[in-house]
mmCIF file of C-alpha atoms in Angstrom:
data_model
loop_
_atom_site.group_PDB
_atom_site.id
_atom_site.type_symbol
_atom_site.label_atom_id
_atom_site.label_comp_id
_atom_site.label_asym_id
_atom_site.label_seq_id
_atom_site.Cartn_x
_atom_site.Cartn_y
_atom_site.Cartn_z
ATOM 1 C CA UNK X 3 -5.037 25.613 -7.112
ATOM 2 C CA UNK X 4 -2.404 25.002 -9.526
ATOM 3 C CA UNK X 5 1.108 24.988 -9.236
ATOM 4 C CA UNK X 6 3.100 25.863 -12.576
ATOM 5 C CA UNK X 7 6.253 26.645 -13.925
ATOM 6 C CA UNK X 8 6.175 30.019 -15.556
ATOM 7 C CA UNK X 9 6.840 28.712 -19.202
ATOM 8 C CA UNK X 10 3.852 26.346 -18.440
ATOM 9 C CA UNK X 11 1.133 29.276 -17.682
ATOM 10 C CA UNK X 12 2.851 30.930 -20.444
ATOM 11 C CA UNK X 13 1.864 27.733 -22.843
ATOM 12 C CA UNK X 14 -1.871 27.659 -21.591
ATOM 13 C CA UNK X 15 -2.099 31.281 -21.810
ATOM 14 C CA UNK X 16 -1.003 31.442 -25.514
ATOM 15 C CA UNK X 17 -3.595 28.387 -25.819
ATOM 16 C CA UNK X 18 -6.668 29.658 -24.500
ATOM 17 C CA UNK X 19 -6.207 32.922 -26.885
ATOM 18 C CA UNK X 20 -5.726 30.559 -29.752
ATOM 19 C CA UNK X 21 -9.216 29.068 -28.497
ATOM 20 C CA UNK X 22 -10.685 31.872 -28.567
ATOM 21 C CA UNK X 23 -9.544 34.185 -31.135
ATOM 22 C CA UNK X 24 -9.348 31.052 -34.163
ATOM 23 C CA UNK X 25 -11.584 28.052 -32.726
ATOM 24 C CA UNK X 26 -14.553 30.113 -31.627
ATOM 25 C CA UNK X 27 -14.916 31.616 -34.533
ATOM 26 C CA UNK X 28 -14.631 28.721 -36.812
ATOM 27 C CA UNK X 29 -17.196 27.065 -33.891
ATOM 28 C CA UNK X 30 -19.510 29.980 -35.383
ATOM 29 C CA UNK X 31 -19.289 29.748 -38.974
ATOM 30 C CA UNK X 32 -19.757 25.952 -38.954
ATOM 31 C CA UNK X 33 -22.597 26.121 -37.419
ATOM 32 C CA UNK X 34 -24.340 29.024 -39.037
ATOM 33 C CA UNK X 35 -22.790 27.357 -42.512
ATOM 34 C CA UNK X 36 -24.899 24.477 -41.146
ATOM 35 C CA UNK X 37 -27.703 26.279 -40.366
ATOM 36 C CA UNK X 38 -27.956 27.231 -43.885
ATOM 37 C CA UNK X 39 -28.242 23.977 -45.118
ATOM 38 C CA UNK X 40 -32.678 24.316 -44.421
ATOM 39 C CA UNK X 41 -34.298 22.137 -41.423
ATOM 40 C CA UNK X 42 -32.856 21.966 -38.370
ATOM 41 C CA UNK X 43 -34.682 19.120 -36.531
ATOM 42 C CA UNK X 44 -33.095 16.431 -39.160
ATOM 43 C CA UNK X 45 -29.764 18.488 -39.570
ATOM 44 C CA UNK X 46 -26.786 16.133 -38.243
ATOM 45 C CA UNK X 47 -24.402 18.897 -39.479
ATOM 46 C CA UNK X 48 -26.216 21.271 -37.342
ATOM 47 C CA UNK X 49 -25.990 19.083 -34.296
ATOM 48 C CA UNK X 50 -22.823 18.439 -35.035
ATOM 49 C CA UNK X 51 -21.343 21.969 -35.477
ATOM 50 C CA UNK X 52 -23.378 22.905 -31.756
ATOM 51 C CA UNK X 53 -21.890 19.427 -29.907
ATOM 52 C CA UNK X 54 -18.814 20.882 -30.922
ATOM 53 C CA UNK X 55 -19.057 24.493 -29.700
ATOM 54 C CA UNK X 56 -20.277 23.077 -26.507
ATOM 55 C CA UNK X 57 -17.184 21.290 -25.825
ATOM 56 C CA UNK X 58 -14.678 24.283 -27.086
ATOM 57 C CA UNK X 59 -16.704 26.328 -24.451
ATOM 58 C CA UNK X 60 -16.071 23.631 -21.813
ATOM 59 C CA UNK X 61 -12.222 23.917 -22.181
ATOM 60 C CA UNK X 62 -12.079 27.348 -22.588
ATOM 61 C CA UNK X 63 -14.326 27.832 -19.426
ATOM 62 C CA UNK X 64 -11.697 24.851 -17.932
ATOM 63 C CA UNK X 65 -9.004 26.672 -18.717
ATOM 64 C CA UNK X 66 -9.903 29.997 -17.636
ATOM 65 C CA UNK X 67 -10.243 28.431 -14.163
ATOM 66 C CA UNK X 68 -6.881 27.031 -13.945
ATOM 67 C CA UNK X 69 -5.240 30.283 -15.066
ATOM 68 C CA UNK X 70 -6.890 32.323 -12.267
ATOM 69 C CA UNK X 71 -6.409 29.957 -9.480
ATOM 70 C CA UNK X 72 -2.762 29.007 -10.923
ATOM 71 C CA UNK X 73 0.093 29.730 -8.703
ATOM 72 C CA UNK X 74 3.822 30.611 -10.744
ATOM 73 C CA UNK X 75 6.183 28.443 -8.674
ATOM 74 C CA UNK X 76 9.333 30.817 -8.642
ATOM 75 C CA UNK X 77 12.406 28.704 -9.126
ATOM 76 C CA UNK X 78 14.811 29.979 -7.689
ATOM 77 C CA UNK X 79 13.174 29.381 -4.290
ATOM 78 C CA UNK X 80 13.457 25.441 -4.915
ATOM 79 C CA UNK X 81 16.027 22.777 -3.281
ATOM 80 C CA UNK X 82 17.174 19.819 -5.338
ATOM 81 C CA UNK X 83 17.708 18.136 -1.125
ATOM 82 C CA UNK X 84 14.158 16.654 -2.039
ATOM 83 C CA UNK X 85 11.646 15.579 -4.811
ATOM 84 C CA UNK X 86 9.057 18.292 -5.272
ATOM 85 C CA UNK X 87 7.030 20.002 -8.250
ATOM 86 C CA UNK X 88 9.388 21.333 -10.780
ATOM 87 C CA UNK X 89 12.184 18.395 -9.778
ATOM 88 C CA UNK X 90 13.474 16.639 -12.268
ATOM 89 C CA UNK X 91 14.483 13.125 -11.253
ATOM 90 C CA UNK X 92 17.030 10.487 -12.447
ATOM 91 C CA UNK X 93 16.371 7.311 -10.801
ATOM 92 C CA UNK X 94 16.691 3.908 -11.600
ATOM 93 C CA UNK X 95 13.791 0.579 -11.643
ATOM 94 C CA UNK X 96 15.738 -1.409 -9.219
ATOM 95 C CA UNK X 97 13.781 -4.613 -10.785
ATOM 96 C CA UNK X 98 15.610 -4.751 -14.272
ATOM 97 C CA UNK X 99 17.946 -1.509 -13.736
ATOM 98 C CA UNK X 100 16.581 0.688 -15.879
ATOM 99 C CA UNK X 101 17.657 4.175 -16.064
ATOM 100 C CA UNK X 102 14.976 7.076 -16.056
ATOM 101 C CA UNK X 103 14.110 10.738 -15.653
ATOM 102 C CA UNK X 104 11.272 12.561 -15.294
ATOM 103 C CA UNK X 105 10.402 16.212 -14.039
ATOM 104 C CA UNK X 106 7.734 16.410 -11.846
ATOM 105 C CA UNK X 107 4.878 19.158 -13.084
ATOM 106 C CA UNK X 108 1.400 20.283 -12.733
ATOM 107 C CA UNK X 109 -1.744 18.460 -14.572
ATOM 108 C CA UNK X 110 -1.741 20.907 -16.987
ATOM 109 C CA UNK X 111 2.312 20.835 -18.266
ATOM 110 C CA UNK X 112 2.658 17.003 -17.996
ATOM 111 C CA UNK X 113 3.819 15.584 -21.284
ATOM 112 C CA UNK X 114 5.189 12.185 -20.903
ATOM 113 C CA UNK X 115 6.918 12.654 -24.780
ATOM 114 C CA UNK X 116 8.710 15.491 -22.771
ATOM 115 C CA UNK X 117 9.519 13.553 -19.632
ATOM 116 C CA UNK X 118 6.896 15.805 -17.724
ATOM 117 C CA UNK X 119 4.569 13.765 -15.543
ATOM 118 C CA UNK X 120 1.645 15.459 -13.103
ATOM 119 C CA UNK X 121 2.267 15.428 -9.884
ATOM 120 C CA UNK X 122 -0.886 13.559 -9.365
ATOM 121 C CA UNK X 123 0.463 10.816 -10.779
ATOM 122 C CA UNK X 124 1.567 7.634 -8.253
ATOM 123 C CA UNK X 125 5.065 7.817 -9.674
ATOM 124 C CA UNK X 126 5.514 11.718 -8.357
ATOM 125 C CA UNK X 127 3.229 11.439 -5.611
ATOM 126 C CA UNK X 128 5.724 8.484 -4.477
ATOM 127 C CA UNK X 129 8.805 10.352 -4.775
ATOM 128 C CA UNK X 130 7.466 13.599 -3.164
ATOM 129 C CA UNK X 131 9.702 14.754 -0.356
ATOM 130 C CA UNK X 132 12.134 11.933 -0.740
ATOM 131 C CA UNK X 133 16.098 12.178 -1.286
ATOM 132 C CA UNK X 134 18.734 11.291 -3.032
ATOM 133 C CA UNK X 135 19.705 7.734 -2.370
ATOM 134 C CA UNK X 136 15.934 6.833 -1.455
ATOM 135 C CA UNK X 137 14.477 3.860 -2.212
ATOM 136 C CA UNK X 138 10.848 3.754 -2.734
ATOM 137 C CA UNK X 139 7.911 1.206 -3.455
ATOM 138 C CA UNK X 140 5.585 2.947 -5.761
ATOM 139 C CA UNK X 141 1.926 1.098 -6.694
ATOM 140 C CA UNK X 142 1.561 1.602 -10.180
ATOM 141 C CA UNK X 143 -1.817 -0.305 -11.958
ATOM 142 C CA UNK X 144 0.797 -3.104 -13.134
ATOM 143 C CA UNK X 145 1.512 -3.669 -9.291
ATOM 144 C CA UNK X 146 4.588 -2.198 -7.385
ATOM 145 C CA UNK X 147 8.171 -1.106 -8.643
ATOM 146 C CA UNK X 148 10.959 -0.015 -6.900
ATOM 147 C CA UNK X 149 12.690 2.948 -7.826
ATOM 148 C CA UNK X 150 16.261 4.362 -6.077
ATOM 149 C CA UNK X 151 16.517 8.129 -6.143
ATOM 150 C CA UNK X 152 19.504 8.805 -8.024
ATOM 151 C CA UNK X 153 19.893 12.751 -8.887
ATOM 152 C CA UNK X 154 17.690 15.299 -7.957
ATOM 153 C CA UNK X 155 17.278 18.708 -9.986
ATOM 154 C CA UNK X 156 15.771 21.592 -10.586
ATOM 155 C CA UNK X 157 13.823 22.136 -13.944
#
């Protein structure tokens, strides 16, 4: 089950009928443009074009899954009292004081360009239910860091 903002099932909505209505298609003519081209067994085109199809089926079948087991978190139903999905987060690296933010999402809407990280990530699963104020060790793959909790809001 995914949890998702509404703007964020809205986005892989809009995406999956872009997959299907424009990338299928082209999928199709590729390879039957391929298939055109004579012998099959020594056609890298060919193999090409259906290696291709085969993975834009995977994703669309991927994301079809996500958008029937995705749950639309509603809002207006969420505290800022703790870190949770949809929080965005001001803290600060207690190591060098750096300031940052980040808004905690599902897999599917994280966007670190945006400031969106999963929740699976260590950074949000380490701030999960903590407050304002908290200071917490999180184990990142370049070792620990300490981060204070400095503002918690809502997306």
């Amino acid at each position: 089950m995914a949890y998702m903002s509404q703007e964020g099932y809205d986005k892989l909505v809009a995406e999956l009928h872009r997959l299907e209505t424009v990338e299928r298609p082209k999928a199709s003519a590729a390879i039957a443009e391929a298939a055109d081209k004579g012998d099959l067994s020594e056609n890298s085109e060919y193999d090409a074009a259906k290696e291709n199809q085969a993975h834009l089926e995977a994703k669309i079948n991927e994301m079809k899954m996500t958008i029937n087991e995705a749950k639309i978190v509603d809002t207006s139903r969420l505290s800022a009292d703790s870190v949770q999905i949809l929080s965005k987060v001001e803290m600060t690296n207690m190591a060098n004081k750096a300031k940052m933010t980040y808004t905690i999402v599902s897999e599917t809407e994280a966007n670190l360009k945006e400031g969106k990280i999963s929740i699976k990530t260590p950074i949000a699963q380490g701030l999960l239910n903590k407050k304002v104020g908290d200071e917490v060790e999180v184990k990142i793959p370049r070792g620990t860091i300490k981060l204070r909790i400095d503002k918690i809001s809502i997306a």
